[in-house]
XYZ file of C-alpha atoms in Angstrom:
439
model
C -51.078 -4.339 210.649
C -47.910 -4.442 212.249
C -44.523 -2.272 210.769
C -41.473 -3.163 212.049
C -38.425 -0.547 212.843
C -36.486 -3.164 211.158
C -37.746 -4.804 208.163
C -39.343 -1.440 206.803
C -39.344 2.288 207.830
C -42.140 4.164 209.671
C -45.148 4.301 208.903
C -45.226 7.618 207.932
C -42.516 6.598 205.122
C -45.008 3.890 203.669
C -47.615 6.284 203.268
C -45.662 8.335 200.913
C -44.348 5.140 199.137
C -47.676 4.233 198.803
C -49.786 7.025 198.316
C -51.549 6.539 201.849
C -53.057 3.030 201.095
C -50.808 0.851 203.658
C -52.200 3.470 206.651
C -55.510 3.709 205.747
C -55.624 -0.315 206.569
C -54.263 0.828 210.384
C -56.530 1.450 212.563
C -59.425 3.015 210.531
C -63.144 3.851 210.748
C -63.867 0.488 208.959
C -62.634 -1.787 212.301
C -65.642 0.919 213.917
C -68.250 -1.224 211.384
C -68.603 3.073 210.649
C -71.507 4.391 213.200
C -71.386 3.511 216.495
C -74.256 1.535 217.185
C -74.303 1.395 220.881
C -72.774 2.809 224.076
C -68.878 3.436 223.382
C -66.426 4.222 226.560
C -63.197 5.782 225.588
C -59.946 6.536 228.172
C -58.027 9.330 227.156
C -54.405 9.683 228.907
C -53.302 13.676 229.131
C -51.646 15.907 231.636
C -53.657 19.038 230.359
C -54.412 20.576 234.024
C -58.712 20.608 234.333
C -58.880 18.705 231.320
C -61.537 16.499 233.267
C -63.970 19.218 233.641
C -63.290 20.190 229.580
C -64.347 16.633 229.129
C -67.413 17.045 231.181
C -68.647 19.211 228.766
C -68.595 16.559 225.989
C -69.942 14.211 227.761
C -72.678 15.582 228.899
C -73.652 17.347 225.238
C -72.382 15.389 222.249
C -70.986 12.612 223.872
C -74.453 11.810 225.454
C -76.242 12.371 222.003
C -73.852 9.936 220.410
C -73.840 7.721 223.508
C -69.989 8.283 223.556
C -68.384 8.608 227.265
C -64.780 9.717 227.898
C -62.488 9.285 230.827
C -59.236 11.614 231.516
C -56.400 9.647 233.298
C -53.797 12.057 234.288
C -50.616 11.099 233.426
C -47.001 12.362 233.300
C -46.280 14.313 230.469
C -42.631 14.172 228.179
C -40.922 11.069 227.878
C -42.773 9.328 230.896
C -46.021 8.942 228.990
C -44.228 7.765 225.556
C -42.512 5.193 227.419
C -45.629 4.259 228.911
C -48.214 4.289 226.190
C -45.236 1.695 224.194
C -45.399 -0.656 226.787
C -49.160 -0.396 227.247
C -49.243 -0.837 223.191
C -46.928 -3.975 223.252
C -49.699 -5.411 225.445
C -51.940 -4.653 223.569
C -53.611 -2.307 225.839
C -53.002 1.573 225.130
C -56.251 3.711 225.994
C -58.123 5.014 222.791
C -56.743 8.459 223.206
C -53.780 9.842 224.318
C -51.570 13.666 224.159
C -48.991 13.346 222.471
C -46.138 16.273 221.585
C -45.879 16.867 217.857
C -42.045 15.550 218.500
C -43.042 12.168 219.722
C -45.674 11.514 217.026
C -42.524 10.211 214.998
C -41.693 7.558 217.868
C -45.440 6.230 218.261
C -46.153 5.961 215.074
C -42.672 4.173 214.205
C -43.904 1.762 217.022
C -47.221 1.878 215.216
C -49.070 2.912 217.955
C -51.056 5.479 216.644
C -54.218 5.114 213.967
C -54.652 7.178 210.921
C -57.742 9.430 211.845
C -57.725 11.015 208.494
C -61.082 9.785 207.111
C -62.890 9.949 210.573
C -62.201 13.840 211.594
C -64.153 15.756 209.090
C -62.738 19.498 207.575
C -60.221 19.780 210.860
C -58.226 20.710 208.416
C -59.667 23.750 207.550
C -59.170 25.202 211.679
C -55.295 24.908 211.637
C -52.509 26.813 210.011
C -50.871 24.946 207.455
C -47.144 24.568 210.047
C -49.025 23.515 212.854
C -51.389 20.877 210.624
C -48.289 19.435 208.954
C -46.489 18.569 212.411
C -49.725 16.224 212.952
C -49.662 14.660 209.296
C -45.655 14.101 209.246
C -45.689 15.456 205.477
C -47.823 12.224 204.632
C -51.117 12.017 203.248
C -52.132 10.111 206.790
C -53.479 11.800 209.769
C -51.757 10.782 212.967
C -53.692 13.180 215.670
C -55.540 16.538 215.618
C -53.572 19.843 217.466
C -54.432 20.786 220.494
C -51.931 23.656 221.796
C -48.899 25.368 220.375
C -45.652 27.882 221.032
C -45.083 29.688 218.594
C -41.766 31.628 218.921
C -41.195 35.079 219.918
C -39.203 38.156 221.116
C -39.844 39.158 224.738
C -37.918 42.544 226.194
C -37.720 44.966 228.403
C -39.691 48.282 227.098
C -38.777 50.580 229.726
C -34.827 49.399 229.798
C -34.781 49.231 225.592
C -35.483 52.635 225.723
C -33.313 53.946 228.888
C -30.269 52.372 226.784
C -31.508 53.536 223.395
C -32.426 50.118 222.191
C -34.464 49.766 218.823
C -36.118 46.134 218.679
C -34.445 44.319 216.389
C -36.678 42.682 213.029
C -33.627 40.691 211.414
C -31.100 38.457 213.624
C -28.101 40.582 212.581
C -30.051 42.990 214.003
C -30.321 41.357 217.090
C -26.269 40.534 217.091
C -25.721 44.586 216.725
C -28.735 45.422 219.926
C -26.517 42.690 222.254
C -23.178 44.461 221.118
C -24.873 47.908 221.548
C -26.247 46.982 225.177
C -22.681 45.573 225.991
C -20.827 49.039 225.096
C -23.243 50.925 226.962
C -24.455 48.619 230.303
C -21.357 46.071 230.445
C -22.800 44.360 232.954
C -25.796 43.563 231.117
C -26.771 41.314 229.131
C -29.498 40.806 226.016
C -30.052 37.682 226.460
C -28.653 33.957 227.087
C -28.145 31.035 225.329
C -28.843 28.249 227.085
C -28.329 24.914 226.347
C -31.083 23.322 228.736
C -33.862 23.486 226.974
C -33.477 21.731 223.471
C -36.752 22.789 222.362
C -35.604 26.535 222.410
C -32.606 25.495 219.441
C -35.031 23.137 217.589
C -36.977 26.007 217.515
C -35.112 28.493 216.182
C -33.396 25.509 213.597
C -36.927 25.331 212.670
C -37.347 29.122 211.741
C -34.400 28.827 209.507
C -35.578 26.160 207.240
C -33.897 23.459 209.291
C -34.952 19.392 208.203
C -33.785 17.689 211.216
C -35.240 14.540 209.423
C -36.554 13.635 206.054
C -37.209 10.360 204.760
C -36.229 9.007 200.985
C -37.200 5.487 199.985
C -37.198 3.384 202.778
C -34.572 4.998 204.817
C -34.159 7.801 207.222
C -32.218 10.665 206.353
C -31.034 12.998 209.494
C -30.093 16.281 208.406
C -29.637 17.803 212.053
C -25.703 19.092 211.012
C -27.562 21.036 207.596
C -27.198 24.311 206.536
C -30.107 25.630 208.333
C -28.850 24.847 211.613
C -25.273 25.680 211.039
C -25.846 28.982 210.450
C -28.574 29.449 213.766
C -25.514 27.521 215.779
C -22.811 29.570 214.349
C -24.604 32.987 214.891
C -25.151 31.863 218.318
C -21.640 30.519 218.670
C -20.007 33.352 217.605
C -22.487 35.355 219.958
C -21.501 33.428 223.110
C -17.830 33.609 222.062
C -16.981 37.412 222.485
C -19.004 37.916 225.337
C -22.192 39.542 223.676
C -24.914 37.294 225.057
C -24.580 35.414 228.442
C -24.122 31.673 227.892
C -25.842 30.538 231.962
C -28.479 28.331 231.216
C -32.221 29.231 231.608
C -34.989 28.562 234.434
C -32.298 28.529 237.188
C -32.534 31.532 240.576
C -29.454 32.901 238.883
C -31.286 33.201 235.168
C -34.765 34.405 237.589
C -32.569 37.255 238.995
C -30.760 38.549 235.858
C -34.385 39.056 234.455
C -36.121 40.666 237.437
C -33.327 43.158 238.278
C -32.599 44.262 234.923
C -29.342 42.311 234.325
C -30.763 40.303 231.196
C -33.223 42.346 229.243
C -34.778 40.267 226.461
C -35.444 36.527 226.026
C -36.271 34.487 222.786
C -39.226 32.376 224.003
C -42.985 31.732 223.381
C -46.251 32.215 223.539
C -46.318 30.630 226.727
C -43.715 32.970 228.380
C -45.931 35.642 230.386
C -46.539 32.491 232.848
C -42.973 31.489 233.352
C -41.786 35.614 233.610
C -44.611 35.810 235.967
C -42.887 33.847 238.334
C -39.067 34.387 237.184
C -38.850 38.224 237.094
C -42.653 39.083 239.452
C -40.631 42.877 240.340
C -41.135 43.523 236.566
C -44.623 43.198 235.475
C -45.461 45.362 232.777
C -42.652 46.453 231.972
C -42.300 44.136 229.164
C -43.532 43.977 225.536
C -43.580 41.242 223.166
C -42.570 41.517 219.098
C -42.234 39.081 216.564
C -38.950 36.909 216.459
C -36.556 38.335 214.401
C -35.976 37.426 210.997
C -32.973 35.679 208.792
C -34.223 38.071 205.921
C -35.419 41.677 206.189
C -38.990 41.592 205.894
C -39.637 37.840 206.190
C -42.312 36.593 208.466
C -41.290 33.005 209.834
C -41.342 31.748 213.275
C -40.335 28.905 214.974
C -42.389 26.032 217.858
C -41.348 25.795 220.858
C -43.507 23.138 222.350
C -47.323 22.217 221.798
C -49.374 19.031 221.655
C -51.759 16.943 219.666
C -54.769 14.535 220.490
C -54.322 11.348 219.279
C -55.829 7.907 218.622
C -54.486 5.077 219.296
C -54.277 1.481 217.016
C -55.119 -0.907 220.315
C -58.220 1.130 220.667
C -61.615 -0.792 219.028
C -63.344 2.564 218.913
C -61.193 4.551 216.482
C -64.355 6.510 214.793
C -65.872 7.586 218.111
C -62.592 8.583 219.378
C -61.089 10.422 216.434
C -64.869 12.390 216.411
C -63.913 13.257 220.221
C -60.478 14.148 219.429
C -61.842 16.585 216.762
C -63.912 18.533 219.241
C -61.867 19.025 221.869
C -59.947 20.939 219.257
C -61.831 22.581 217.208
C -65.108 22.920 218.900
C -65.600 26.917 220.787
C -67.179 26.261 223.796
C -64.006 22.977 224.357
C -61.590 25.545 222.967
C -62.735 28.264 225.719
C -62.627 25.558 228.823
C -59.768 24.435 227.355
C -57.853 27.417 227.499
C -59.982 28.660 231.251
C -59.111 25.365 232.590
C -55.650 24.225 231.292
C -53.947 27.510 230.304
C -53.575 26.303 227.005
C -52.474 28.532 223.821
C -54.932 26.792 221.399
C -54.112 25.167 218.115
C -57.062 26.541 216.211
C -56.981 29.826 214.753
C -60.033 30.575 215.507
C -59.951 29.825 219.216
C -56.419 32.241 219.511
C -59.134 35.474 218.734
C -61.721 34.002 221.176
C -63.323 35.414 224.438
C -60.944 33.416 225.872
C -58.174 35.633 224.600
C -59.563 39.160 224.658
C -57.723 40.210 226.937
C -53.718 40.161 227.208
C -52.020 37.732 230.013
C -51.829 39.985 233.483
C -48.613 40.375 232.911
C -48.535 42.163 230.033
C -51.699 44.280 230.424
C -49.553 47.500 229.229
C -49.753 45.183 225.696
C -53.117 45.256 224.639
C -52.241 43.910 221.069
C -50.611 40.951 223.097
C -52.999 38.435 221.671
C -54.036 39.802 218.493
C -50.160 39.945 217.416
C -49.454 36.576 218.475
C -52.567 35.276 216.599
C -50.109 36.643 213.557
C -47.132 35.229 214.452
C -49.066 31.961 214.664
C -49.907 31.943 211.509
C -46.503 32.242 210.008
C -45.458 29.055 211.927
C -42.692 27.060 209.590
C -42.982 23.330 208.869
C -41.066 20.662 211.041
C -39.289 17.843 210.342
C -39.266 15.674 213.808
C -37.887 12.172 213.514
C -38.086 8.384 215.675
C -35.511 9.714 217.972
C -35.875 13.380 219.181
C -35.396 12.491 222.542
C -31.576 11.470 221.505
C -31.051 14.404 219.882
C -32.181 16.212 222.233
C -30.083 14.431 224.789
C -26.383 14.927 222.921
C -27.338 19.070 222.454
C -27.604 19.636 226.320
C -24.642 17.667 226.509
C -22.620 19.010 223.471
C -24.031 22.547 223.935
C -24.045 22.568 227.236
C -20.260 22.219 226.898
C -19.670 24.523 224.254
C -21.714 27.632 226.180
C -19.666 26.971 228.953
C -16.323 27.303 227.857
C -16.991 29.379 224.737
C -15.947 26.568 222.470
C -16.782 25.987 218.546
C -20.777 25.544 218.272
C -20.241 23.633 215.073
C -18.383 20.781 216.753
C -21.214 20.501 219.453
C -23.542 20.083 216.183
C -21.211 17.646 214.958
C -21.585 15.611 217.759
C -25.249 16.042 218.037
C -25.473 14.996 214.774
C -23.309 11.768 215.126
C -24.974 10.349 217.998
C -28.258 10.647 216.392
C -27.337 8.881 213.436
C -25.236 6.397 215.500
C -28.837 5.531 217.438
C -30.744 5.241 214.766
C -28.516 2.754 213.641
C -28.558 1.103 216.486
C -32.335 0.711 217.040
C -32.463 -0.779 213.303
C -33.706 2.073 211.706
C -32.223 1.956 207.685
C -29.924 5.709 207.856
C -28.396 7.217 204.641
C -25.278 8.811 204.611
């Protein structure tokens, strides 16, 4: 079944127009004839590091019971592979699985690229917290691809310097605005934190933890909601932040940024899970000297985070072995021993809730072994992960805020006007890839 851009909305729209039924005729079990009834090969595309020897495992345990074999490509991960697997798909010859970040799901399955797996991946469900399922089901009743990884958001700083200044950690963002003002009067040349405009993922993030809708869908048209109230308040708190000098506004991940952190100069960074790798090698002088808290809150006592990156497994509609590969898609995700090699192998934060208070995860990262709670609390924060709303054209949106923001942080302009534009070129694509937009 093919949806066009044009004549009708995503997929994912359909399915709510139609209760499901129009997806369930993509790509499902039923083109399988059910069972597999002989020797099935699969090609998975992913640029999980070691994912190869996770997918040994399979095949050489369940895979060989069910006759099932799967081969890892490595590919490019970001926009690279989504390009690619579209024009494999308009060939007609996307492999049967591919990795896939919750924000592109939108884009493949607008392209309908990507199967519903719903019927063919058993009580997944059930291993996932209800945020992190969602961003794989895009608030339909189909099933697009099961979760493999995640970020959820939270507050990184400097224990040793909090306390040399008299810092408490902040638990509400106006909080956080009085702890950078604080800092300022005490260490002027130092800094809480930056905003940077180079990462988009970091804003969506935080947008995210607010309540933000970037997109929503009504009918058979797109509504983009990236300029809502949700976001206007994260950009104007930020804005206003950046404006009279309380927070740095240099972006992140450059040897300027890398300094600031290792000599003390910027003392706190809203991030995620993933973070003790990238501080390992930004700030290396300062190992365990850090401590990790939950991200702080837009109401006192609320428990809400933000993602900040993470990926799914997903199947795809050229492939003629849906079943089989939704069933492999299923274990590599929710299966222990896959979840352990997983996370061994590719330094993965997993998905599953189970797997984040595994073996694997006894332990806190090296860099924070003065935080043995490091995994435990983040197994919390997981949990508390809010809903998103990603769309058919994140990676425009995403686009316009480096350049808008980027501006803005620079010369310590009006935030809201870098969301306006954001929003307006957006909207102005959407339009122009045929995609129906109310206003």
């Amino acid at each position: 079944m093919s949806i066009t851009k044009r004549g009708r909305l995503v997929a994912a729209a359909v399915a709510v127009a139609l209760g499901g039924a129009a997806l369930a005729a993509c790509g499902s079990s039923e083109e399988d004839g059910g069972a597999e009834s002989g020797p099935v090969s699969l090609t998975y595309w992913t640029w999980t590091p070691g994912m190869d020897k996770v997918v040994d495992l399979w095949n050489k345990g369940q895979g060989e019971k069910d006759r099932i074999t799967v081969t890892v490509k490595k590919q490019a991960s970001g926009d690279t592979l989504i390009t690619k697997i579209l024009t494999a798909h308009k060939a007609g010859k996307a492999p049967d699985l591919v990795q896939a970040e919750y924000q592109a799901l939108p884009t493949l399955v607008s392209n309908d690229a990507l199967a519903d797996i719903g019927k063919d991946v058993g009580d997944a469900k059930s291993k996932f917290a209800d945020g992190v399922w969602q961003q794989t089901t895009l608030g339909t009743d189909a099933v697009y691809a099961v979760p493999q990884d995640i970020g959820p958001m939270m507050f990184y700083y400097r224990a040793d310097l909090f306390k040399k200044y008299g810092l408490t950690v902040p638990t509400t963002w106006e909080q956080f605005a009085e702890t950078a003002r604080a800092l300022k009067k005490k260490a002027p040349g130092t800094d809480l934190t930056t905003f940077s405009a180079n990462d988009s993922g970091l804003f969506a993030g935080l947008a995210q933890q607010a309540g933000a809708k970037w997109w929503t869908t009504s009918g058979d048209k797109w509504k983009v909601g990236i300029d809502d109230a949700a976001t206007k308040k994260v950009a104007d708190f930020w804005g206003g932040l950046v404006k009279e000098g309380a927070v740095d506004n240099q972006p992140m991940y450059t040897p300027a940024w890398n300094k600031a952190l290792n000599t003390g100069k910027q003392i706190a960074w809203v991030s995620a899970v993933w973070a003790p790798g990238t501080l390992t090698t930004a700030a290396p002088d300062t190992k365990g000297k850090w401590a990790m808290a939950p991200l702080p809150q837009w109401s006192a006592g609320g428990k809400v985070t933000g993602s900040w990156g993470g990926s799914s497994t997903a199947v795809t509609t050229d492939s003629k072995h849906k079943a089989a590969a939704a069933k492999f898609a299923a274990w590599l995700n929710t299966d222990g021993d896959a979840l352990t090699a997983l996370a061994k192998e590719g330094g993965i934060y997993p998905a599953s809730t189970s797997a984040q208070l595994s073996g694997a995860f006894a332990t806190p990262p090296d860099y924070f072994s003065n935080q043995a709670d490091f995994y435990t609390t983040a197994a919390e924060i997981a949990k508390t992960t809010a809903p998103s709303a990603w769309g058919p054209n994140v990676n425009v949106a995403y686009t316009s805020f480096k350049d808008a923001f980027g501006a803005a942080a620079k010369n310590r302009s009006d935030f809201s006007a870098a969301l306006a534009a954001m929003q307006s070129d957006t909207v102005a694509d959407m339009k122009k890839q045929g995609f129906g937009v109310s206003e």
